[in-house]
Coordinates of C-alpha atoms in Angstrom, one line a residue:
Chain A
M1300 CA 7.9 23.9 19.8
T1301 CA 4.9 24.9 21.0
S1302 CA 5.7 26.9 24.3
L1303 CA 2.4 25.1 26.8
D1304 CA 3.7 27.8 29.6
K1305 CA 0.8 28.0 32.7
I1306 CA -2.0 24.9 30.8
T1307 CA -2.9 22.9 32.1
V1308 CA -4.0 19.6 30.5
G1309 CA -5.1 16.6 32.2
F1310 CA -4.3 12.6 30.4
I1311 CA -5.8 9.9 31.0
G1312 CA -4.7 6.2 29.7
L1313 CA -1.1 5.9 30.2
G1314 CA -0.2 3.3 28.2
L1315 CA 2.6 2.6 25.5
M1316 CA 1.0 5.6 23.7
G1317 CA -0.6 7.7 26.6
K1318 CA 3.0 8.2 28.1
P1319 CA 5.5 9.2 26.1
M1320 CA 2.9 11.9 24.7
A1321 CA 2.4 12.8 27.9
R1322 CA 6.1 13.4 28.8
N1323 CA 6.3 15.5 25.1
L1324 CA 3.5 18.1 26.8
Q1325 CA 5.1 18.2 30.1
K1326 CA 8.2 19.1 28.4
A1327 CA 6.7 21.4 26.6
G1328 CA 5.7 23.4 30.0
A1329 CA 1.8 21.9 30.4
E1330 CA 1.2 21.3 33.9
M1331 CA 0.0 17.8 33.9
I1332 CA -3.5 16.0 36.0
I1333 CA -3.1 12.2 35.5
Y1334 CA -5.4 9.5 35.4
N1335 CA -4.2 5.7 34.8
R1336 CA -6.1 2.6 36.4
T1337 CA -2.6 0.7 36.9
Q1338 CA -2.1 3.1 39.8
G1339 CA 2.0 1.9 38.9
V1340 CA 1.9 4.1 35.7
A1341 CA 1.0 6.7 37.8
A1342 CA 3.5 6.8 40.8
E1343 CA 6.3 6.5 38.0
L1344 CA 4.8 9.4 36.3
A1345 CA 4.4 11.9 39.4
K1346 CA 8.4 10.9 40.6
E1347 CA 8.8 13.1 36.6
G1348 CA 5.9 16.0 38.4
M1349 CA 3.1 15.0 37.2
S1350 CA 0.1 15.2 39.6
A1351 CA -1.8 11.6 40.0
T1352 CA -5.4 11.5 40.7
T1353 CA -7.8 8.3 42.3
S1354 CA -10.6 9.6 38.9
P1355 CA -11.2 10.0 35.9
L1356 CA -13.7 13.1 37.6
E1357 CA -11.1 14.4 39.2
V1358 CA -9.0 15.0 36.4
V1359 CA -12.3 17.0 34.9
D1360 CA -12.7 19.1 38.3
R1361 CA -8.5 19.7 37.5
A1362 CA -8.2 20.1 34.3
D1363 CA -9.4 22.0 31.4
I1364 CA -8.5 20.3 28.9
V1365 CA -8.5 15.6 29.5
I1366 CA -6.8 14.6 26.7
L1367 CA -7.8 9.8 26.5
M1368 CA -6.3 7.8 25.1
L1369 CA -7.5 4.7 26.3
A1370 CA -7.6 1.2 24.9
D1371 CA -10.6 0.5 23.0
T1372 CA -14.2 2.3 22.8
P1373 CA -15.8 0.3 26.3
A1374 CA -13.0 1.8 28.0
V1375 CA -13.7 5.3 26.6
D1376 CA -17.3 5.2 27.8
A1377 CA -16.3 3.7 30.9
V1378 CA -13.8 6.9 32.0
L1379 CA -16.6 9.9 29.9
L1380 CA -19.7 8.2 31.1
G1381 CA -19.2 5.6 33.9
E1382 CA -19.4 6.4 37.4
F1383 CA -16.6 9.1 38.9
G1384 CA -16.8 9.5 35.0
V1385 CA -15.6 12.9 33.5
I1386 CA -18.8 13.1 32.4
E1387 CA -19.4 14.5 36.1
G1388 CA -17.5 17.3 35.7
V1389 CA -17.9 19.2 32.6
N1390 CA -18.8 22.4 32.2
E1391 CA -18.5 25.6 29.4
N1392 CA -14.5 25.5 30.4
T1393 CA -14.3 21.7 29.2
L1394 CA -12.6 20.7 26.0
V1395 CA -12.5 16.7 25.7
I1396 CA -9.5 15.0 23.0
D1397 CA -10.7 11.5 22.3
M1398 CA -6.6 10.0 20.7
G1399 CA -7.3 6.4 20.9
T1400 CA -9.1 4.6 18.1
T1401 CA -13.3 4.7 19.1
L1402 CA -16.1 3.1 17.0
A1403 CA -17.0 6.5 14.5
T1404 CA -20.7 5.6 15.6
E1405 CA -20.0 6.2 19.4
A1406 CA -17.4 9.2 18.8
K1407 CA -20.1 11.2 17.8
R1408 CA -22.0 9.7 20.6
F1409 CA -20.1 11.3 23.4
A1410 CA -19.6 14.7 21.8
Q1411 CA -23.2 14.2 22.3
A1412 CA -23.6 13.7 25.7
V1413 CA -20.1 16.2 26.3
A1414 CA -22.2 19.5 24.0
A1415 CA -25.7 18.6 26.4
R1416 CA -23.4 19.6 29.4
G1417 CA -22.4 22.9 28.1
G1418 CA -18.5 21.2 26.8
Q1419 CA -16.8 20.6 23.9
M1420 CA -15.5 17.4 22.2
V1421 CA -12.7 16.1 19.6
D1422 CA -11.7 12.8 18.1
A1423 CA -8.2 13.0 17.1
P1424 CA -6.7 9.5 16.8
V1425 CA -3.5 9.0 15.6
S1426 CA -1.2 6.7 13.0
G1427 CA 2.3 7.2 13.7
G1428 CA 3.5 3.9 16.5
E1429 CA 5.2 4.5 20.2
I1430 CA 8.5 5.8 17.4
G1431 CA 5.9 8.4 16.0
A1432 CA 4.6 9.2 19.7
V1433 CA 7.9 9.4 21.4
D1434 CA 8.9 11.8 18.9
G1435 CA 6.3 14.5 19.0
K1436 CA 5.8 13.0 15.1
L1437 CA 2.0 11.4 15.6
T1438 CA -0.1 12.1 12.2
I1439 CA -3.4 13.4 14.1
M1440 CA -6.7 12.8 12.5
A1441 CA -9.2 15.2 14.3
G1442 CA -13.0 15.6 13.3
G1443 CA -15.0 18.1 15.4
D1444 CA -15.5 22.5 15.4
D1445 CA -13.2 24.5 14.6
A1446 CA -13.7 26.5 17.1
A1447 CA -12.6 23.1 19.3
I1448 CA -10.1 22.3 17.3
S1449 CA -8.5 25.9 17.1
R1450 CA -8.5 25.4 20.9
A1451 CA -6.7 22.1 21.1
Q1452 CA -4.2 22.5 17.8
P1453 CA -1.6 24.1 20.0
L1454 CA -1.1 20.6 22.5
F1455 CA -1.5 18.8 19.0
D1456 CA 1.4 20.6 17.5
V1457 CA 3.4 19.3 20.1
M1458 CA 2.1 15.7 20.1
G1459 CA 2.0 15.2 16.0
A1460 CA 4.3 16.5 13.0
K1461 CA 0.5 15.9 11.3
T1462 CA -2.4 16.9 11.7
T1463 CA -4.9 17.6 9.7
H1464 CA -9.6 19.0 10.5
V1465 CA -10.8 15.7 9.1
G1466 CA -15.2 16.7 9.4
P1467 CA -17.7 16.8 12.7
A1468 CA -17.3 14.9 15.1
G1469 CA -16.7 11.7 14.3
S1470 CA -14.5 12.0 10.9
G1471 CA -11.6 11.9 13.1
Q1472 CA -12.5 8.2 13.5
V1473 CA -13.7 7.8 11.0
A1474 CA -10.3 8.1 9.5
K1475 CA -8.2 6.6 11.5
A1476 CA -10.8 3.4 10.6
A1477 CA -9.8 4.2 6.5
N1478 CA -6.8 4.6 8.2
Q1479 CA -6.4 1.0 9.5
V1480 CA -7.9 -1.0 6.8
I1481 CA -5.7 -0.2 4.3
V1482 CA -2.5 -0.6 7.0
G1483 CA -3.7 -3.4 7.5
L1484 CA -4.2 -4.6 3.9
T1485 CA -1.1 -3.5 2.6
I1486 CA 0.6 -5.6 5.4
G1487 CA -1.0 -8.8 3.9
A1488 CA -0.5 -7.4 1.0
V1489 CA 3.3 -7.8 1.1
S1490 CA 3.4 -10.1 3.3
E1491 CA 1.7 -12.4 -0.2
A1492 CA 4.2 -11.0 -1.6
L1493 CA 7.2 -11.6 -0.2
A1494 CA 6.4 -14.9 1.0
L1495 CA 5.6 -15.7 -2.5
A1496 CA 9.1 -14.1 -3.9
K1497 CA 10.8 -16.0 -1.0
H1498 CA 8.7 -19.4 -2.0
S1499 CA 9.7 -19.5 -5.5
G1500 CA 14.0 -19.1 -4.5
V1501 CA 14.0 -15.4 -5.3
D1502 CA 15.7 -13.4 -2.5
P1503 CA 12.9 -11.4 -1.1
A1504 CA 15.0 -8.5 -0.6
R1505 CA 15.9 -8.1 -4.1
V1506 CA 12.4 -8.4 -5.0
R1507 CA 11.4 -5.4 -2.5
E1508 CA 14.3 -3.5 -3.6
A1509 CA 13.1 -2.8 -7.3
L1510 CA 9.8 -2.6 -6.2
Q1511 CA 10.7 0.7 -4.4
G1512 CA 10.0 3.8 -6.1
G1513 CA 7.5 1.9 -8.3
F1514 CA 3.7 1.4 -7.9
A1515 CA 3.8 -1.5 -5.1
D1516 CA 6.0 1.6 -3.7
S1517 CA 4.3 2.1 0.0
R1518 CA 5.0 3.1 4.0
I1519 CA 4.5 -0.8 4.4
L1520 CA 7.2 -1.7 2.2
E1521 CA 9.6 -0.1 3.4
V1522 CA 9.1 -0.2 7.2
H1523 CA 7.3 -3.5 7.1
G1524 CA 8.7 -4.8 4.8
A1525 CA 12.2 -4.9 6.0
R1526 CA 10.6 -6.9 9.2
M1527 CA 9.6 -9.7 7.0
I1528 CA 12.8 -9.4 5.6
D1529 CA 14.9 -9.7 9.2
G1530 CA 12.1 -11.9 10.9
N1531 CA 12.3 -8.6 13.6
F1532 CA 8.2 -8.9 14.7
K1533 CA 9.2 -7.0 17.8
P1534 CA 5.6 -4.3 18.6
G1535 CA 5.2 -1.2 16.9
G1536 CA 1.8 -2.2 17.0
K1537 CA 0.4 -5.7 17.7
C1538 CA -2.0 -8.5 15.8
T1539 CA -4.0 -8.0 18.9
T1540 CA -4.7 -4.2 18.5
Q1541 CA -4.7 -4.3 14.5
R1542 CA -7.6 -7.0 14.0
K1543 CA -9.2 -4.3 16.6
D1544 CA -9.1 -1.8 14.8
M1545 CA -10.4 -3.9 11.3
D1546 CA -12.8 -5.4 13.8
Q1547 CA -14.6 -1.5 14.8
A1548 CA -13.9 -0.6 11.0
L1549 CA -17.1 -3.7 9.5
T1550 CA -18.7 -3.2 13.1
L1551 CA -18.9 0.5 11.3
A1552 CA -19.7 -0.1 7.6
A1553 CA -22.2 -2.8 9.0
G1554 CA -24.0 -0.1 10.5
I1555 CA -24.4 1.1 7.0
N1556 CA -25.0 -1.5 4.6
L1557 CA -21.2 -1.3 2.9
N1558 CA -19.3 -4.7 1.9
L1559 CA -15.9 -4.4 2.8
P1560 CA -14.8 -7.3 1.5
A1561 CA -11.4 -7.3 1.4
T1562 CA -11.1 -6.0 5.5
A1563 CA -13.4 -9.4 5.9
L1564 CA -11.3 -11.8 4.6
S1565 CA -8.1 -9.4 6.6
R1566 CA -9.9 -9.5 10.1
D1567 CA -10.0 -13.7 9.8
L1568 CA -6.5 -13.9 8.2
Y1569 CA -5.1 -12.1 11.9
D1570 CA -8.2 -14.4 13.7
Q1571 CA -5.0 -17.6 12.9
A1572 CA -2.8 -15.2 13.4
I1573 CA -3.6 -14.7 16.8
E1574 CA -5.1 -18.4 17.9
K1575 CA -1.7 -19.5 16.4
G1576 CA -0.3 -17.6 19.5
L1577 CA 1.1 -14.3 17.1
G1578 CA -0.5 -11.9 18.8
D1579 CA 1.6 -10.2 20.9
L1580 CA 4.2 -9.6 17.5
D1581 CA 3.8 -6.7 15.6
H1582 CA 0.9 -6.2 12.8
S1583 CA 3.6 -6.9 10.2
G1584 CA 3.4 -10.6 11.7
L1585 CA 1.1 -12.2 9.8
F1586 CA 4.1 -12.6 7.0
K1587 CA 4.6 -15.6 9.7
L1588 CA 1.1 -17.2 8.5
I1589 CA 1.4 -16.5 5.1
D1590 CA 5.0 -17.7 4.7
G1591 CA 3.6 -21.5 6.6
Q1592 CA 5.9 -20.4 9.5
V1593 CA 3.1 -21.3 12.0
Chain B
M848 CA 21.4 9.5 -22.4
T849 CA 22.9 6.6 -22.4
S850 CA 23.9 6.6 -26.9
L851 CA 22.3 3.5 -28.3
D852 CA 24.1 4.7 -32.3
K853 CA 25.5 2.4 -34.7
I854 CA 23.3 -0.1 -31.9
T855 CA 20.4 -2.3 -34.0
V856 CA 17.3 -3.4 -32.5
G857 CA 14.4 -5.8 -32.8
F858 CA 11.0 -5.5 -31.4
I859 CA 8.0 -7.1 -30.7
G860 CA 4.2 -6.5 -29.9
L861 CA 4.3 -2.3 -30.1
G862 CA 1.3 -1.2 -28.4
L863 CA -0.1 0.5 -25.2
M864 CA 3.7 0.0 -23.8
G865 CA 5.6 -1.4 -26.4
K866 CA 4.9 2.3 -29.2
P867 CA 6.7 4.2 -26.9
M868 CA 9.2 1.6 -25.5
A869 CA 10.4 1.5 -29.7
R870 CA 10.4 4.7 -30.1
N871 CA 12.7 5.6 -26.9
L872 CA 15.3 3.9 -28.1
Q873 CA 15.5 4.9 -31.6
K874 CA 15.2 8.5 -30.0
A875 CA 18.8 7.5 -28.6
G876 CA 19.8 6.2 -31.4
A877 CA 19.3 2.4 -32.3
E878 CA 18.3 1.0 -36.0
M879 CA 14.8 -0.5 -34.9
I880 CA 13.8 -3.8 -36.3
I881 CA 10.2 -4.2 -36.0
Y882 CA 7.2 -6.9 -35.6
N883 CA 3.0 -6.4 -35.0
R884 CA 0.6 -9.1 -35.5
T885 CA -1.8 -6.2 -36.4
Q886 CA 0.4 -4.8 -39.4
G887 CA -1.6 -1.0 -38.6
V888 CA 0.8 -0.6 -36.0
A889 CA 4.3 -1.3 -37.6
A890 CA 3.4 0.9 -40.5
E891 CA 2.5 3.8 -38.4
L892 CA 6.3 3.6 -36.8
A893 CA 7.7 2.7 -40.8
K894 CA 7.2 6.5 -41.5
E895 CA 8.6 7.0 -38.6
G896 CA 11.9 4.8 -40.3
M897 CA 11.8 2.1 -38.4
S898 CA 12.1 -1.3 -40.2
A899 CA 8.9 -4.0 -40.2
T900 CA 9.5 -7.0 -41.1
T901 CA 7.0 -10.6 -41.8
S902 CA 8.3 -12.9 -38.8
P903 CA 9.5 -12.3 -35.1
L904 CA 11.4 -15.2 -37.3
E905 CA 13.2 -12.0 -39.6
V906 CA 13.4 -9.8 -36.7
V907 CA 16.5 -12.1 -35.3
D908 CA 17.7 -12.4 -38.2
R909 CA 19.0 -8.5 -38.8
A910 CA 18.7 -8.0 -35.6
D911 CA 21.5 -9.7 -32.6
I912 CA 18.7 -8.1 -29.6
V913 CA 15.5 -8.4 -29.5
I914 CA 13.1 -7.4 -26.9
L915 CA 9.1 -8.8 -26.3
M916 CA 7.0 -6.5 -25.3
L917 CA 3.6 -8.8 -25.4
A918 CA 0.0 -9.0 -24.8
D919 CA 0.3 -12.4 -22.2
T920 CA 2.2 -16.1 -21.2
P921 CA 0.8 -17.8 -25.2
A922 CA 1.6 -15.2 -26.7
V923 CA 5.6 -15.3 -26.0
D924 CA 5.8 -19.0 -26.9
A925 CA 3.6 -18.3 -30.0
V926 CA 6.3 -15.6 -31.1
L927 CA 9.1 -17.1 -29.7
L928 CA 8.2 -20.9 -29.7
G929 CA 6.5 -21.3 -33.0
E930 CA 6.0 -21.1 -36.8
F931 CA 8.1 -18.9 -38.5
G932 CA 9.5 -18.5 -34.2
V933 CA 12.2 -16.0 -33.3
I934 CA 14.6 -19.5 -31.9
E935 CA 14.7 -20.5 -35.6
G936 CA 17.3 -17.5 -35.9
V937 CA 19.1 -17.4 -32.1
N938 CA 22.5 -18.0 -31.9
E939 CA 25.5 -17.3 -30.2
N940 CA 24.5 -13.5 -30.7
T941 CA 21.2 -13.4 -29.8
L942 CA 20.2 -12.1 -26.8
V943 CA 16.0 -11.8 -26.0
I944 CA 15.1 -9.7 -24.1
D945 CA 11.1 -10.3 -22.4
M946 CA 10.0 -7.6 -21.4
G947 CA 6.0 -8.3 -21.1
T948 CA 4.5 -10.1 -18.1
T949 CA 5.5 -13.6 -18.7
L950 CA 4.9 -16.6 -16.4
A951 CA 8.3 -16.8 -14.4
T952 CA 8.1 -21.5 -14.8
E953 CA 7.3 -20.8 -18.5
A954 CA 10.2 -18.1 -18.7
K955 CA 12.3 -20.4 -17.2
R956 CA 12.0 -22.3 -19.8
F957 CA 11.5 -20.0 -22.4
A958 CA 15.8 -19.5 -21.2
Q959 CA 16.3 -22.4 -21.6
A960 CA 15.5 -22.8 -25.2
V961 CA 17.3 -19.9 -26.2
A962 CA 19.9 -20.9 -24.7
A963 CA 20.0 -24.7 -25.9
R964 CA 20.8 -22.5 -29.8
G965 CA 23.9 -20.6 -27.8
G966 CA 22.2 -17.6 -27.2
Q967 CA 21.1 -15.1 -23.6
M968 CA 17.6 -14.5 -22.5
V969 CA 16.5 -12.2 -20.3
D970 CA 14.0 -11.4 -18.4
A971 CA 13.2 -7.5 -17.7
P972 CA 9.2 -6.8 -17.3
V973 CA 8.3 -3.0 -16.3
S974 CA 6.1 -1.4 -13.8
G975 CA 5.0 2.7 -14.7
G976 CA 2.5 2.0 -16.9
E977 CA 1.8 3.6 -20.0
I978 CA 2.9 6.6 -18.4
G979 CA 6.2 5.5 -17.3
A980 CA 6.7 4.7 -20.9
V981 CA 6.2 7.2 -23.2
D982 CA 8.8 9.0 -20.5
G983 CA 11.3 6.4 -20.6
K984 CA 10.9 6.2 -16.0
L985 CA 9.8 2.6 -16.1
T986 CA 10.7 0.6 -13.0
I987 CA 12.5 -3.0 -14.5
M988 CA 13.1 -6.4 -12.8
A989 CA 15.9 -8.2 -14.4
G990 CA 16.3 -12.0 -14.0
G991 CA 19.5 -13.9 -16.2
D992 CA 23.2 -14.0 -16.4
D993 CA 25.5 -11.0 -15.4
A994 CA 26.9 -11.0 -18.5
A995 CA 23.4 -11.1 -20.7
I996 CA 22.1 -7.5 -18.1
S997 CA 25.0 -6.7 -18.7
R998 CA 24.7 -6.0 -22.5
A999 CA 20.9 -4.9 -21.8
Q1000 CA 22.0 -2.3 -19.3
P1001 CA 21.9 1.1 -22.0
L1002 CA 18.9 -0.8 -23.5
F1003 CA 16.7 -0.2 -19.8
D1004 CA 18.6 2.4 -19.2
V1005 CA 17.1 4.6 -22.5
M1006 CA 13.3 2.9 -21.1
G1007 CA 13.7 3.1 -17.4
A1008 CA 14.4 5.2 -14.4
K1009 CA 15.5 2.2 -12.3
T1010 CA 16.9 -0.9 -13.2
T1011 CA 17.6 -4.4 -10.3
H1012 CA 18.5 -7.3 -11.0
V1013 CA 16.4 -9.3 -9.6
G1014 CA 17.8 -12.8 -9.5
P1015 CA 18.8 -16.4 -12.7
A1016 CA 16.6 -16.3 -15.5
G1017 CA 12.8 -15.7 -14.4
S1018 CA 13.6 -14.0 -10.6
G1019 CA 12.8 -10.5 -12.9
Q1020 CA 9.6 -12.9 -13.6
V1021 CA 9.0 -13.5 -9.7
A1022 CA 9.1 -9.3 -8.7
K1023 CA 6.9 -8.7 -11.1
A1024 CA 3.8 -10.8 -10.0
A1025 CA 5.0 -9.7 -6.1
N1026 CA 4.5 -6.1 -7.5
Q1027 CA 0.8 -7.2 -9.6
V1028 CA 0.2 -8.9 -5.7
I1029 CA 0.8 -5.7 -4.0
V1030 CA -0.7 -3.2 -6.6
G1031 CA -3.8 -5.1 -6.7
L1032 CA -4.4 -5.6 -2.8
T1033 CA -3.1 -1.3 -2.4
I1034 CA -6.4 -0.6 -4.8
G1035 CA -8.9 -3.1 -3.4
A1036 CA -7.8 -1.6 0.2
V1037 CA -7.7 1.7 -0.9
S1038 CA -10.9 0.8 -2.7
E1039 CA -12.3 0.2 0.9
A1040 CA -11.2 2.5 3.0
L1041 CA -12.9 5.2 0.3
A1042 CA -15.6 3.5 0.3
L1043 CA -15.8 3.3 4.6
A1044 CA -15.1 6.9 4.4
K1045 CA -18.0 8.1 1.8
H1046 CA -20.9 6.1 2.8
S1047 CA -19.8 7.3 6.2
G1048 CA -20.5 11.1 5.0
V1049 CA -16.7 11.7 5.5
D1050 CA -15.3 13.5 2.6
P1051 CA -13.0 11.3 1.0
A1052 CA -11.0 14.2 -0.3
R1053 CA -10.2 14.9 3.4
V1054 CA -10.0 11.4 4.7
R1055 CA -6.9 10.3 1.0
E1056 CA -5.4 14.2 3.0
A1057 CA -5.7 13.1 6.1
L1058 CA -3.0 9.5 5.8
Q1059 CA -0.9 10.7 3.6
G1060 CA 2.7 9.9 4.9
G1061 CA 1.7 7.9 8.3
F1062 CA 1.7 4.2 7.4
A1063 CA -1.2 4.3 4.9
D1064 CA 0.4 6.2 2.4
S1065 CA 1.4 4.4 -0.8
R1066 CA 1.2 5.5 -4.4
I1067 CA -1.5 3.9 -5.0
L1068 CA -2.9 6.0 -2.5
E1069 CA -1.5 8.6 -3.9
V1070 CA -2.3 8.6 -8.0
H1071 CA -5.0 6.2 -7.0
G1072 CA -6.3 7.4 -4.7
A1073 CA -7.0 10.5 -6.2
R1074 CA -8.3 9.1 -9.7
M1075 CA -10.8 6.9 -7.8
I1076 CA -12.0 10.7 -6.0
D1077 CA -11.1 12.0 -9.2
G1078 CA -14.2 8.8 -10.7
N1079 CA -11.1 9.6 -13.3
F1080 CA -10.9 5.3 -13.8
K1081 CA -9.5 6.2 -17.8
P1082 CA -6.6 3.7 -18.5
G1083 CA -3.9 3.1 -17.0
G1084 CA -3.2 0.2 -16.6
K1085 CA -6.9 -1.7 -17.7
C1086 CA -8.9 -4.1 -14.6
T1087 CA -8.6 -7.1 -17.3
T1088 CA -4.6 -6.4 -17.4
Q1089 CA -4.6 -6.8 -14.0
R1090 CA -7.0 -9.4 -12.9
K1091 CA -5.0 -11.2 -15.8
D1092 CA -1.4 -10.7 -14.1
M1093 CA -2.8 -12.0 -10.4
D1094 CA -4.4 -15.3 -11.3
Q1095 CA -0.9 -15.5 -13.2
A1096 CA 0.4 -15.2 -10.0
L1097 CA -2.1 -17.6 -8.9
T1098 CA -0.7 -20.3 -11.1
L1099 CA 3.0 -19.4 -9.8
A1100 CA 1.5 -19.4 -6.3
A1101 CA 0.0 -23.5 -7.0
G1102 CA 2.8 -25.1 -8.2
I1103 CA 4.4 -24.3 -5.4
N1104 CA 1.6 -24.8 -2.9
L1105 CA 1.8 -21.0 -2.0
N1106 CA -1.6 -20.1 -0.8
L1107 CA -2.4 -16.4 -1.5
P1108 CA -5.9 -15.9 -0.1
A1109 CA -6.3 -12.5 -0.2
T1110 CA -5.0 -12.6 -3.8
A1111 CA -7.8 -14.4 -5.0
L1112 CA -9.8 -12.6 -3.5
S1113 CA -8.9 -9.4 -5.2
R1114 CA -9.0 -12.4 -8.5
D1115 CA -12.6 -12.5 -7.9
L1116 CA -13.2 -9.5 -7.4
Y1117 CA -11.5 -8.5 -10.3
D1118 CA -13.6 -11.4 -12.3
Q1119 CA -16.9 -8.8 -10.5
A1120 CA -16.0 -5.8 -11.4
I1121 CA -15.1 -7.4 -14.6
E1122 CA -18.5 -8.8 -15.9
K1123 CA -19.5 -5.7 -14.0
G1124 CA -18.8 -3.6 -17.5
L1125 CA -15.9 -2.5 -15.8
G1126 CA -12.9 -4.8 -17.4
D1127 CA -11.5 -2.0 -19.9
L1128 CA -11.2 0.9 -16.8
D1129 CA -8.3 1.7 -14.9
H1130 CA -7.6 -0.7 -12.7
S1131 CA -8.6 1.7 -9.7
G1132 CA -12.0 1.6 -11.3
L1133 CA -11.8 -1.6 -9.2
F1134 CA -13.1 1.6 -6.5
K1135 CA -17.1 1.2 -8.4
L1136 CA -17.3 -2.4 -7.7
I1137 CA -16.3 -1.5 -3.5
D1138 CA -18.2 1.6 -4.2
G1139 CA -21.7 -0.1 -5.0
Q1140 CA -21.7 1.9 -8.2
V1141 CA -22.7 -1.3 -10.2

């Protein structure tokens, strides 16, 4: 594993994903300076040797590299540009890495704000879920300048199995939006296919097996198809998160006058699923709506 | 390779898929008795040593095992139950194997008609396209009795890379319907994702690369995603065929009061694509509609 000895890393946002990512950086040797809105989590990690702070500004004052792993775009706006925000402490040594799923157009605006103070910013959203975060096997989609990405690379190598430099600032978020569109629609596809089998009196497990290795094969059929058959909808990525990400992809598309009819339908189906109480299930829980279980 | 020496096989329907499948059976040693509505193809294969006939009935009179590889359900009805149809020659030694994509409820009815005359029938639709047919690497989804499937297995081993016995008669067609639902919807998903990248000014090839190996990965992203990026829509499976298969899946679903909203939308999108002149392109040509090229 890459050694991060003597590197100080700031980490803001220590939720389901952020916590194991921060732990992996610490394990690799980094000194961790952390901030979390909910103080309980920060206290827990402080016991493990991380250094808790009282504001995003304090993080950037103590660490040149600051990772953001926040719930949504407004949260990034608040942490970066709000009161006692990161931006106030940005200087020419600062590298801000946003690893959450943020609206691509806003990601460009955030990068410009950081650049205006002489710092660098990279958008580097991830795929792979909580398991990928724990195992340090995330797929990382990075947008930004070559120099900034190179500086972030040793950290990416610790947190992820694969990093692709997609293009300039904002490109990583566009790739993530594309990722979420495919994930959501493929979950819908596998849901309709397995429901069709089940309601036709044919064993969906046999159908899944028959389809594996052919043109219908996908990671979603493998992982989420098994969840649908087993009725195991413990998250993983929640329906509410999937819905939010698809809404963000549609906002991006609307801004460039692009019509995404299947993505729009899928968001509506996730809305129905959430209304029927499935919001906190894994995103593969959409199957319960299609299958008529709710 | 399995040897089919001294086995006589009847083959009806020698189109894009049927022709290479029949050739592979002949290469494995089978004596081929063939019938095709269009006589030109039969004449071509007669030159290669296959024995051409003048009706489906003549095929079953000369071969105990008869494979059907026809364009749609009405064609199976006509060849099996029509004038000079296969059914008239069925006896207790007959095994009819329908390898085309047929409506599952009709597949059950056809199997019953063959059983009523003492014969066996298996539905064994395939996935893998023309390349899979040529290479003998099809994925075969089989429905029928154990004894009938066992008897067909040596032929499946020649034509396919993998056979799954899904369940009783009709089950293979249900699995194929599920397959086509997933293929069509995943093509739509990859189309919307890559169009989103392209219209956002981000290289779709980089986005595809970033997504490979993650949760968004699929055979469709690999094969058809590359087609979309290269603008190579030479079929492969045509848009018209994909549209027909999804319509058939929706007919199956309607018969059991199951609502498949994404499949219904996808059929409508394929309808639009066909109206705009994309019908004869590969089914990944749906990308041109989503991308606003037509």
